[in-house]
Short mmCIF file of C-alpha atoms in Angstrom, two decimals:
data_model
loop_
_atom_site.label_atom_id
_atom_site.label_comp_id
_atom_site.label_asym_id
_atom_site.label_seq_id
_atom_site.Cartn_x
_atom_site.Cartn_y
_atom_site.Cartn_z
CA UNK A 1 0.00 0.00 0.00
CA UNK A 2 2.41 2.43 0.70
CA UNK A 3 4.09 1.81 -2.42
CA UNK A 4 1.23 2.51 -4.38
CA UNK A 5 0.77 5.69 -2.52
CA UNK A 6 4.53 6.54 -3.39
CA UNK A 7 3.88 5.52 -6.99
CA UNK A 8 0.84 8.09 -7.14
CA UNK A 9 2.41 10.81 -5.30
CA UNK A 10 5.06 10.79 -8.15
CA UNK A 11 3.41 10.25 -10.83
CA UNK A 12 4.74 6.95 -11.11
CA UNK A 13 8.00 8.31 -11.51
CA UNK A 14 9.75 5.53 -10.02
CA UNK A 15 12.53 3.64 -12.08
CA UNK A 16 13.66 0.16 -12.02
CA UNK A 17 17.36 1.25 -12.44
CA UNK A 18 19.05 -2.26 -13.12
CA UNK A 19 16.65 -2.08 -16.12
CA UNK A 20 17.38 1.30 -17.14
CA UNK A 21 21.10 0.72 -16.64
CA UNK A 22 21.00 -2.24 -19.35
CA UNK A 23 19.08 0.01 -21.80
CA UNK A 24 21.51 2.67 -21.64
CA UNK A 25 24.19 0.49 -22.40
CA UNK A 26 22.49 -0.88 -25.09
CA UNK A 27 22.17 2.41 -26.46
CA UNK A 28 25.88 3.76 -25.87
CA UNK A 29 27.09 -0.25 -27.19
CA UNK A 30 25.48 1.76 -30.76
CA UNK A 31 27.22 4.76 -30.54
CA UNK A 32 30.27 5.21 -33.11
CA UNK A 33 32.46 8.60 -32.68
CA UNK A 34 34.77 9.09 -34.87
CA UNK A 35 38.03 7.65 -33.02
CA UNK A 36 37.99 4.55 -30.98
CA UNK A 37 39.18 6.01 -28.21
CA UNK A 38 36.08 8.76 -28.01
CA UNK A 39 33.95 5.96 -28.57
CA UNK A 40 35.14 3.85 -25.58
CA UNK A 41 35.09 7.16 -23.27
CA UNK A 42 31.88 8.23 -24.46
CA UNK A 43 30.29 4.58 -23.91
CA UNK A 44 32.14 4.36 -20.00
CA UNK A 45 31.07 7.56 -19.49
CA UNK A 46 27.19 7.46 -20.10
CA UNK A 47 27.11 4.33 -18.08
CA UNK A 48 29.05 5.37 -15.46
CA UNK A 49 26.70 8.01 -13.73
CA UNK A 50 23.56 5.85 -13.98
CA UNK A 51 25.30 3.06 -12.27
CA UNK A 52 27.60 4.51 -10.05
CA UNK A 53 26.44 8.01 -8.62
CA UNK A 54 22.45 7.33 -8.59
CA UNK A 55 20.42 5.85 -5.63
CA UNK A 56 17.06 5.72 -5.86
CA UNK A 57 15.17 5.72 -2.84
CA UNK A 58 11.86 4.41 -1.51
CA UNK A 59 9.63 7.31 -2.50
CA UNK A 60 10.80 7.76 -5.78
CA UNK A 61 13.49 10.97 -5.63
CA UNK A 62 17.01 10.00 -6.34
CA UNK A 63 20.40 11.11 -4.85
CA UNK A 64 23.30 11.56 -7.66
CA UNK A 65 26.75 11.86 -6.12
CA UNK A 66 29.21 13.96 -7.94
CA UNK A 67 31.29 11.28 -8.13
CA UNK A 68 34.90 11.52 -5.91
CA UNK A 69 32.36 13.53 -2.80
CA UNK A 70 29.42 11.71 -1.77
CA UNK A 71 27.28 14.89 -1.36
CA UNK A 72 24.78 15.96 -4.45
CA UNK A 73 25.11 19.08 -6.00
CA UNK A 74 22.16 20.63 -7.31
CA UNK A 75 24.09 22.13 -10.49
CA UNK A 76 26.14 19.42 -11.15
CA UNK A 77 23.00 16.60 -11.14
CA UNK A 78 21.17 19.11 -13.50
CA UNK A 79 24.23 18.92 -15.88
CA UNK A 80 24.99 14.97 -15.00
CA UNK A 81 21.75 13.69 -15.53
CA UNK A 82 20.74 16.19 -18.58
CA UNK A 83 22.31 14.63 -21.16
CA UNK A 84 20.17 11.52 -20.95
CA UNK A 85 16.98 13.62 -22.30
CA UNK A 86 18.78 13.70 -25.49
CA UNK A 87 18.64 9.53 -25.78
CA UNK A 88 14.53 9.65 -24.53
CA UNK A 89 13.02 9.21 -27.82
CA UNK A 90 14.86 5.95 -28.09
CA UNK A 91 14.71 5.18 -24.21
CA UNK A 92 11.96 6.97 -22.93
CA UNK A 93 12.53 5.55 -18.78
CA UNK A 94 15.29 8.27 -18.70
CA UNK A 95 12.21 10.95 -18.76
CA UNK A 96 11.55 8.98 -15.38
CA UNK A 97 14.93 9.10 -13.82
CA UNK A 98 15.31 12.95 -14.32
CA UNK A 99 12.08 13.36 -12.88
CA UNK A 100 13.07 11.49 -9.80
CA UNK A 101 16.17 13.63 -9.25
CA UNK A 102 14.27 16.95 -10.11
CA UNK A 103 11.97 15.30 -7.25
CA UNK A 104 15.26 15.40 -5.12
CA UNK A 105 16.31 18.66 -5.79
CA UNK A 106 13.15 20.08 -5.23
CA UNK A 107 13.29 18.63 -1.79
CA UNK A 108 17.05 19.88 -0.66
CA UNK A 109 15.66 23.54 -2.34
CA UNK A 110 12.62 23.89 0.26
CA UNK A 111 14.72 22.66 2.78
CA UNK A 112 17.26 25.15 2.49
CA UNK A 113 17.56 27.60 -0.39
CA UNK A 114 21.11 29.04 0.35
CA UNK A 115 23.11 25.61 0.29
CA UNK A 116 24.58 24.23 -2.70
CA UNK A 117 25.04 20.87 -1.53
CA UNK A 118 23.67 18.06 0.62
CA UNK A 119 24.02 15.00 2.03
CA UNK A 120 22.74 11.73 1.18
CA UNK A 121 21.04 11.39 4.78
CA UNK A 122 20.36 13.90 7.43
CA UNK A 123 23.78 12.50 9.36
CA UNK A 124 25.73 16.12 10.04
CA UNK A 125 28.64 15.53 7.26
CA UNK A 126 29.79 19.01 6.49
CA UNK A 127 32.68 19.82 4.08
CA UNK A 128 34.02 22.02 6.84
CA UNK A 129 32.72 23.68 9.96
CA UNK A 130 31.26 27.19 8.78
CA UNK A 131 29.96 30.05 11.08
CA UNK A 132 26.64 31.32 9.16
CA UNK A 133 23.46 33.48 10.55
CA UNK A 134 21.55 30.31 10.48
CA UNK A 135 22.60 26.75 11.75
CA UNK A 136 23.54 24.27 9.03
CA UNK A 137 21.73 22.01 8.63
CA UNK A 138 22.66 18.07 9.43
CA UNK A 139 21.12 17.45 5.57
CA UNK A 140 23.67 20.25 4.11
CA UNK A 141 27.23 19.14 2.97
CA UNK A 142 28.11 23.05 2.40
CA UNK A 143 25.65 26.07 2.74
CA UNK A 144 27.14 28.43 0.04
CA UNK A 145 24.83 30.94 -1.90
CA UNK A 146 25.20 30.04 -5.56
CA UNK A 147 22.34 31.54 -7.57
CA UNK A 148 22.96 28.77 -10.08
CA UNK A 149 22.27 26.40 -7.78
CA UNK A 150 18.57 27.62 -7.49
CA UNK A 151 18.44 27.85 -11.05
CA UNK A 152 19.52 24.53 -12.26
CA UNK A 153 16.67 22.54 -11.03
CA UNK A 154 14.08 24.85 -12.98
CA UNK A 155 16.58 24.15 -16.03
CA UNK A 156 16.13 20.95 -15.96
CA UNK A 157 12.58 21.13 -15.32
CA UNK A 158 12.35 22.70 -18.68
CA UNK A 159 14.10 20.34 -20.90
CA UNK A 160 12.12 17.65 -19.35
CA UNK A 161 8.64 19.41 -20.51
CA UNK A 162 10.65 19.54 -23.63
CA UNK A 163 11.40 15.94 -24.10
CA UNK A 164 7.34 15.86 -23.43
CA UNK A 165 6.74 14.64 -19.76
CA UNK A 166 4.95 16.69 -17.61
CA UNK A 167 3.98 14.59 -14.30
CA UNK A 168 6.88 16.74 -12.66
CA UNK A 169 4.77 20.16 -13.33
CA UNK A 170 3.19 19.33 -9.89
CA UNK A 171 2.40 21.58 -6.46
CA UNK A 172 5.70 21.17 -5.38
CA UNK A 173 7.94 22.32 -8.43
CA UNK A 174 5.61 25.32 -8.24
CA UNK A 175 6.21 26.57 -4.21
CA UNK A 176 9.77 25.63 -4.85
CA UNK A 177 9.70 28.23 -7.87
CA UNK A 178 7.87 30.61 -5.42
CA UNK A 179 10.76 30.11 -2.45
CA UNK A 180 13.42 30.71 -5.43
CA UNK A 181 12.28 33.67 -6.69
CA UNK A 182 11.49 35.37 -2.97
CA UNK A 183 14.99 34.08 -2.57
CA UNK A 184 16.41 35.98 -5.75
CA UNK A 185 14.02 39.30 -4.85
CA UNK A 186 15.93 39.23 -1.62
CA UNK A 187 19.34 39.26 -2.44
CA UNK A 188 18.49 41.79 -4.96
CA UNK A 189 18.79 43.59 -1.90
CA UNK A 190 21.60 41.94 0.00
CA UNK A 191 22.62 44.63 2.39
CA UNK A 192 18.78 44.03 4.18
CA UNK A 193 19.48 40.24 3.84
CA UNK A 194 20.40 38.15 6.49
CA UNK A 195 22.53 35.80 4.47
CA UNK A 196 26.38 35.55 6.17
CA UNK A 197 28.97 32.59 5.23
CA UNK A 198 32.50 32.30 7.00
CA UNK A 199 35.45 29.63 7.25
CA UNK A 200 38.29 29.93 8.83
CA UNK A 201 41.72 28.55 8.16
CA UNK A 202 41.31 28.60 4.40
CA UNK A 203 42.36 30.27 1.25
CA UNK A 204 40.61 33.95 1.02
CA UNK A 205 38.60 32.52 -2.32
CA UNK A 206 36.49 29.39 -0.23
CA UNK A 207 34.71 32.34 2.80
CA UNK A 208 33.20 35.55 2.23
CA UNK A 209 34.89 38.69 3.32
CA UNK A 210 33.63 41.28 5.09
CA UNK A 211 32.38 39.30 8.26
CA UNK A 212 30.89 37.49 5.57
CA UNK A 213 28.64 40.13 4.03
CA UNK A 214 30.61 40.46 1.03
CA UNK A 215 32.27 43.66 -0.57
CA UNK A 216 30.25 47.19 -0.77
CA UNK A 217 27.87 47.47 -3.58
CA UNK A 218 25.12 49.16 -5.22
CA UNK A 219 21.66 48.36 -6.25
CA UNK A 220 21.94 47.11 -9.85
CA UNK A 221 18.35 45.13 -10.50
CA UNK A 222 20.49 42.00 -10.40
CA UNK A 223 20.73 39.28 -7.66
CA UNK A 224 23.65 39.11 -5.22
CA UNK A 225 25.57 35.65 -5.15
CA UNK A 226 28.10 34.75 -2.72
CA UNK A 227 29.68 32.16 -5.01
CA UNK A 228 30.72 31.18 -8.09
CA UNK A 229 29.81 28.02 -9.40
CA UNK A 230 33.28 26.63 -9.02
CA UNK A 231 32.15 27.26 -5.05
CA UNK A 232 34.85 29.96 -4.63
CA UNK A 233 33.80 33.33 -3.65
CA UNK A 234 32.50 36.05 -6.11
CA UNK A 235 35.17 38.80 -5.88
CA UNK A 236 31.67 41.87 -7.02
CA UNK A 237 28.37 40.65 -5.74
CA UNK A 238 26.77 40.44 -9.46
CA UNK A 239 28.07 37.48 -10.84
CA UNK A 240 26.84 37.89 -14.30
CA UNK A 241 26.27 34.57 -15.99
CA UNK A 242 24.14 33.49 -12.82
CA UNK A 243 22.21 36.57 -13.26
CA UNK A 244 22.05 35.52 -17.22
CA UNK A 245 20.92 32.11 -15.86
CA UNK A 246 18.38 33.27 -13.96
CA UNK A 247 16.99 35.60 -16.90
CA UNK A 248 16.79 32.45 -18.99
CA UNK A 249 14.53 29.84 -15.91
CA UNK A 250 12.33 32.95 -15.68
CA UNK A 251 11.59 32.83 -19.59
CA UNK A 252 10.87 29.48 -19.07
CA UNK A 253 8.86 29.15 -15.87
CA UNK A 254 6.69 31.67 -17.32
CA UNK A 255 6.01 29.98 -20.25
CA UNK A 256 5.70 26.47 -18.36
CA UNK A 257 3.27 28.32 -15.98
CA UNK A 258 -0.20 27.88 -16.75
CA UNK A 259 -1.89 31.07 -17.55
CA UNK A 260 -4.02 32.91 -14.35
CA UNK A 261 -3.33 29.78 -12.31
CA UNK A 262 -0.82 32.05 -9.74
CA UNK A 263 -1.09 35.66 -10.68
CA UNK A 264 1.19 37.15 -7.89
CA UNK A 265 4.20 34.44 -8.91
CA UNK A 266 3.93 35.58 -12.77
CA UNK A 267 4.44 39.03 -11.75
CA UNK A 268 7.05 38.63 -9.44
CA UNK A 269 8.36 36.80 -12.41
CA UNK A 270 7.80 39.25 -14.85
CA UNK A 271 8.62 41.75 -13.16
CA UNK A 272 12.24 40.44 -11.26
CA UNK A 273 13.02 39.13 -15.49
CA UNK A 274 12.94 43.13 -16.67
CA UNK A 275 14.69 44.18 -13.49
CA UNK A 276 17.78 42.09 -13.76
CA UNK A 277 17.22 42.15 -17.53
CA UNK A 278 18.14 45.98 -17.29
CA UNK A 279 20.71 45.20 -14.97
CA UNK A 280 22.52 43.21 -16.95
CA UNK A 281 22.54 45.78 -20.15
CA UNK A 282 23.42 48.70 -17.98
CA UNK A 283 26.16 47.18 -15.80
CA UNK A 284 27.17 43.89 -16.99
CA UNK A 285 28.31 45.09 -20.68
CA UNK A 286 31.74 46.79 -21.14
CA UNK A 287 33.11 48.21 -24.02
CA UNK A 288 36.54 47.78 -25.68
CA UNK A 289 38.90 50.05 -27.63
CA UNK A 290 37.34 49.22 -30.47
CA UNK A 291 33.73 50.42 -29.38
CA UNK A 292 32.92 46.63 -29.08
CA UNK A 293 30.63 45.62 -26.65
CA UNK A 294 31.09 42.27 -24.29
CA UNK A 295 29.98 40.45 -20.72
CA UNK A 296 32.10 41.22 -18.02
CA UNK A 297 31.92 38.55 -15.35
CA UNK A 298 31.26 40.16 -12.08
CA UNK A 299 30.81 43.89 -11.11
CA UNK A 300 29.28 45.59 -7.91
CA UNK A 301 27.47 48.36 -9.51
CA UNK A 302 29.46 51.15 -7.79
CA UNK A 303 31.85 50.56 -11.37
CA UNK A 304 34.27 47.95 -10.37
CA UNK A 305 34.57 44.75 -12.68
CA UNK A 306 35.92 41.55 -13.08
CA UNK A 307 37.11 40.23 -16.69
CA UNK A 308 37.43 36.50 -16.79
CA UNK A 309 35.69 33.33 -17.26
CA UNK A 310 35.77 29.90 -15.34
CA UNK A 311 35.29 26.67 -16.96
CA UNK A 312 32.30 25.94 -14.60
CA UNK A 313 28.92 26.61 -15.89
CA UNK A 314 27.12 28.74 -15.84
CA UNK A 315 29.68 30.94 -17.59
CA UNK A 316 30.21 33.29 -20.29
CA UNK A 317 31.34 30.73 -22.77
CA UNK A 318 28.36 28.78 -21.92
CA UNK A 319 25.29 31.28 -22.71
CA UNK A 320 24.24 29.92 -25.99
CA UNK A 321 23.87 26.73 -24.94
CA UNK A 322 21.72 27.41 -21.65
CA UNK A 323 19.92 29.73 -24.07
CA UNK A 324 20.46 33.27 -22.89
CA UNK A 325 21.69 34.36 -26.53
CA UNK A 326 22.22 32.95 -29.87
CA UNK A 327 26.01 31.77 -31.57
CA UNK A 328 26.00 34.11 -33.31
CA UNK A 329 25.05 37.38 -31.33
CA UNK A 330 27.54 40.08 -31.33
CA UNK A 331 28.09 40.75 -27.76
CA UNK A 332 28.54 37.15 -27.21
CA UNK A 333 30.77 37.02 -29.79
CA UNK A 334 33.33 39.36 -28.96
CA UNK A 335 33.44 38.43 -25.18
CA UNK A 336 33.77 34.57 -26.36
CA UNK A 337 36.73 35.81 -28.77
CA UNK A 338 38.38 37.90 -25.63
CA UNK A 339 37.79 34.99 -22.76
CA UNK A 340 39.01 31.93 -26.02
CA UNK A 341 42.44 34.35 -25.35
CA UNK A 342 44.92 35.84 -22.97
CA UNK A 343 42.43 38.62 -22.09
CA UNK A 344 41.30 35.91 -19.66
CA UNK A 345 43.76 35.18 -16.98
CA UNK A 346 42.38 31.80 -16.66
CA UNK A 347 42.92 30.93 -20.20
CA UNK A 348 46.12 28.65 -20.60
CA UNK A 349 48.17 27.32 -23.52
CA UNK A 350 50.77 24.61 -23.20
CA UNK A 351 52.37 21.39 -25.22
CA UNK A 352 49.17 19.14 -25.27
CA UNK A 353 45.76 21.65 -24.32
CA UNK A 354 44.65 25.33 -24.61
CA UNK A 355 41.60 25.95 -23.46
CA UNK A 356 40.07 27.96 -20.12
CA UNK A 357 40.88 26.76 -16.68
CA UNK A 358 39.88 28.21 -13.05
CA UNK A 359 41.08 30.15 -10.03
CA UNK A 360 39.64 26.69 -8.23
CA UNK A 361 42.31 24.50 -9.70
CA UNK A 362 46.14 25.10 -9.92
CA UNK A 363 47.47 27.59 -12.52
CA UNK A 364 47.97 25.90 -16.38
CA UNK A 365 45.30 23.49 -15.74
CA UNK A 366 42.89 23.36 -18.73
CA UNK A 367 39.05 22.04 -17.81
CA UNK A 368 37.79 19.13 -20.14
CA UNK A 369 34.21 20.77 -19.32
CA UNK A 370 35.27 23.91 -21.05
CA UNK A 371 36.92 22.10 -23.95
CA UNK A 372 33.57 20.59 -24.43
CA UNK A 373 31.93 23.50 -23.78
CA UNK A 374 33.59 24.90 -26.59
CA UNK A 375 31.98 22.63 -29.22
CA UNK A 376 28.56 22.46 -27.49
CA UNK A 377 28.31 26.19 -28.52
CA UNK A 378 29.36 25.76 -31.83
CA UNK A 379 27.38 24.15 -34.92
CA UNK A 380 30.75 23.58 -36.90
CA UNK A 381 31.55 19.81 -36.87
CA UNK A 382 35.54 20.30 -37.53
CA UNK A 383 35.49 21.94 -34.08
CA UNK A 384 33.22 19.89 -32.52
CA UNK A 385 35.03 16.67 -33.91
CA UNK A 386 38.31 18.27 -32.37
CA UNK A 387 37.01 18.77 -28.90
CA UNK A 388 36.17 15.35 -28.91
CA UNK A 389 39.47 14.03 -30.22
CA UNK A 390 41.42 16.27 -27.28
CA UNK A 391 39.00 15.05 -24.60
CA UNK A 392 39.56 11.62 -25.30
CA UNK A 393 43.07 11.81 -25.95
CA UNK A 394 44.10 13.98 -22.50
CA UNK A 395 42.30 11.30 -20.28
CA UNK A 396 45.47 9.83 -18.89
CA UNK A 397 44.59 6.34 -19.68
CA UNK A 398 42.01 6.32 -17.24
CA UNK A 399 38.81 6.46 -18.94
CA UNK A 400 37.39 9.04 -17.29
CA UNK A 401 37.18 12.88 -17.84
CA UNK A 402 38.85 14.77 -14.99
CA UNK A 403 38.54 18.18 -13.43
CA UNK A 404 41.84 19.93 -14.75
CA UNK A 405 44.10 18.70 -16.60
CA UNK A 406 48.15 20.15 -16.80
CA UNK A 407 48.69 21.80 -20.40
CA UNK A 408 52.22 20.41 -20.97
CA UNK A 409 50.96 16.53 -19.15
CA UNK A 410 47.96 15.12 -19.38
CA UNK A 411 49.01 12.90 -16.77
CA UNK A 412 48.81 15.41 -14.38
CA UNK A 413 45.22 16.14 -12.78
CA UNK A 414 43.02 16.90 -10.49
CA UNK A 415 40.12 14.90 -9.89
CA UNK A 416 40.25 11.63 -11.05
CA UNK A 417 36.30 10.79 -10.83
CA UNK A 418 34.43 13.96 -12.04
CA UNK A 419 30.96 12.66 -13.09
CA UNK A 420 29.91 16.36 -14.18
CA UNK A 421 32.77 16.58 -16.72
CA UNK A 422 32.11 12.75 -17.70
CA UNK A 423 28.41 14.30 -18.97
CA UNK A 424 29.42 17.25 -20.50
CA UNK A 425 31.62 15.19 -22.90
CA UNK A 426 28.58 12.60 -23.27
CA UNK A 427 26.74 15.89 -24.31
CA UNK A 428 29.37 16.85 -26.78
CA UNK A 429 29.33 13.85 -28.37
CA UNK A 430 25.36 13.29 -28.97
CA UNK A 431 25.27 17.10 -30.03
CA UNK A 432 28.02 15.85 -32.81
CA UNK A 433 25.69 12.66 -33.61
CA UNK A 434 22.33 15.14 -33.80
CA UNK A 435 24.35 17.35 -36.45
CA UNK A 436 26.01 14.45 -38.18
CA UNK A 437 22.76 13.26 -39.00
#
């Protein structure tokens, strides 16, 4: 009986994942890339995260580790689990199994809307012992304010309406929309919010400074974030590709929000999309010696700014592919040209990879994510093929995409079991088979 009631609650959501396992590998067992070596990654990889980082639990939600740290991230799950949408015409049970960790996700969002990650169990594992104006919680692995991290679940939410399931459009994706966008209208306003995050005995980029407040700044429109989605600290408050991530959920909830059914969240909505919309046009473009306009990456709105990007998404590389912009639109052509050089400071060349990197890992190491990122926001198959070729090539005999990877020796790395970065190649390569069709 109270499996049935589970089963109902959900929608029937509930997977039978030794099943599902078997049909993905049948699926990836078809797959032909066009080196044997991308072909054996790509098949490891897509297997990998269904059988090694998901649980699936008695009511239906499901837990994905990000692989080497048993918490669950709710960015990284979006971006591990996404990929599989683009394989549900031919296995449609994944449609399931992303609705079961949306299910998840939704869960860790009500319970806490400022944490990034969480634990498996309610058992008190922390990543560190933090000082913050509220108690952490014995279900939160870290409590870090990452606005991408309210965003991604929404995201995902999207494609999976997309891919055309809709049992996950229920009462609860709906009042955790509501508690994300109070959350965003109140750090739109950060120097009323109560919000505070501080560790000791660590490098100045993992706390917040300030007594954990952050630096000064000045009402923009946009939404304050503590972190980046690497998890190290945003030097401005506006980080702008989470604020361009947040522009493109709200496009998207309203459209997946059935018309007069919550009047007040639409217009919160509409009205927190023109805000940071304007935001983002008045303070978040710069303009080069050539009269050139492109995206900055962080500023506080009292005209400081940060030029960079990070290999983890959201970032500026990656805003055509979560939809903000187009290839081909000029701003986000000319900032892709400056952060694809040495106008980024995270952008490294060496023997074996160029490519961007991040302040998170050591200096010359060259993301696979952003390597693949590179292709997945491009339509040109020579690139795309290439990307694919380096990936597979830089693995270090291991078989698995890593976290950074040395420019002069592949051999060198950090992260040895990355199941984000695993995905993200998986995504590259079914974007090349879609095109190649």
């Amino acid at each position: 009986m109270v499996s049935t009631s589970i089963e109902e609650k959900m929608g029937e959501a509930m997977i039978d994942q030794k099943k599902l396992i078997e049909e993905i590998q049948a699926y990836a067992d078809t797959v032909e890339l066009p080196t044997e070596k991308e072909t054996k990654l790509f098949r490891q990889a897509f297997v990998d995260t269904i059988t090694n980082t998901v649980s699936v639990r008695e009511n239906g939600e499901i837990f994905v580790a990000t692989g080497d740290i048993p918490a669950m991230w709710l960015r990284d799950s979006t971006f591990q689990v996404l990929p599989y949408l683009m394989i549900a015409d031919k296995v449609p049970a994944v449609k399931k199994l992303v609705h079961g960790v949306l299910e998840q996700q939704l869960t860790y969002l009500l319970h806490d809307p400022y944490s990034n990650a969480f634990n498996k169990e309610a058992d008190g594992g922390h990543y560190s012992n933090d000082t913050s104006n509220v108690p952490i919680s014995a279900l939160v692995w870290e409590r870090k304010f990452e606005i991408d991290s309210l965003c991604a679940p929404f995201f995902l939410g999207y494609q999976l309406q997309q891919a055309g399931y809709t049992e996950h459009l229920n009462p609860k994706f709906w009042e955790a929309a509501s508690v994300a966008i109070d959350t965003f209208i109140r750090e739109q306003h950060h120097e009323t919010s109560m919000y505070t995050f501080v560790r000791t005995d660590c490098p100045p980029s993992d706390t917040i400074p300030c007594d954990g407040k952050g630096r000064p700044i000045e009402y923009t429109g946009m939404v304050w974030s503590g972190f980046r989605p690497s998890d190290d600290a945003c030097y401005y408050g506006y980080f702008i590709p989470g604020n361009q991530f947040i522009v493109v959920i709200l496009k998207q909830l309203l459209e997946l929000l059935p018309k007069k059914s919550n009047p007040k969240l639409e217009e919160k909505m509409t009205r927190l999309l023109a805000e940071i919309t304007q935001g983002i046009e008045k303070y978040g473009r710069l303009v080069d010696e050539n009269g050139e306009y492109y995206y900055a990456y962080e500023v506080d709105g009292l005209g400081n700014n940060l030029f960079m990007d990070d290999a983890n998404v959201p970032s500026l590389l990656s805003l055509p592919f979560l939809g903000f912009c187009a290839e081909n639109d000029p701003t986000y052509l000319v900032t892709r040209s400056k952060i694809l050089s040495t106008a980024n400071p995270y952008y490294y060349t060496g023997e074996c990879l160029k490519g961007i990197g991040s302040p998170h890992t050591p200096p010359a190491y060259v993301w696979p994510i952003s390597l693949a990122m590179e292709g997945l926001t491009s339509d040109d198959l020579a690139v795309i093929e290439a990307k694919l070729q380096l990936i597979s090539k830089t693995d270090a005999g291991t078989l698995q995409c890593h976290e950074g990877i040395n420019v002069d020796d592949p051999n060198q790395f950090t992260r040895e079991w990355f199941s984000w970065a695993n995905m993200t190649y998986c995504n590259l390569a079914l974007h090349y088979l879609k095109l190649k069709k």
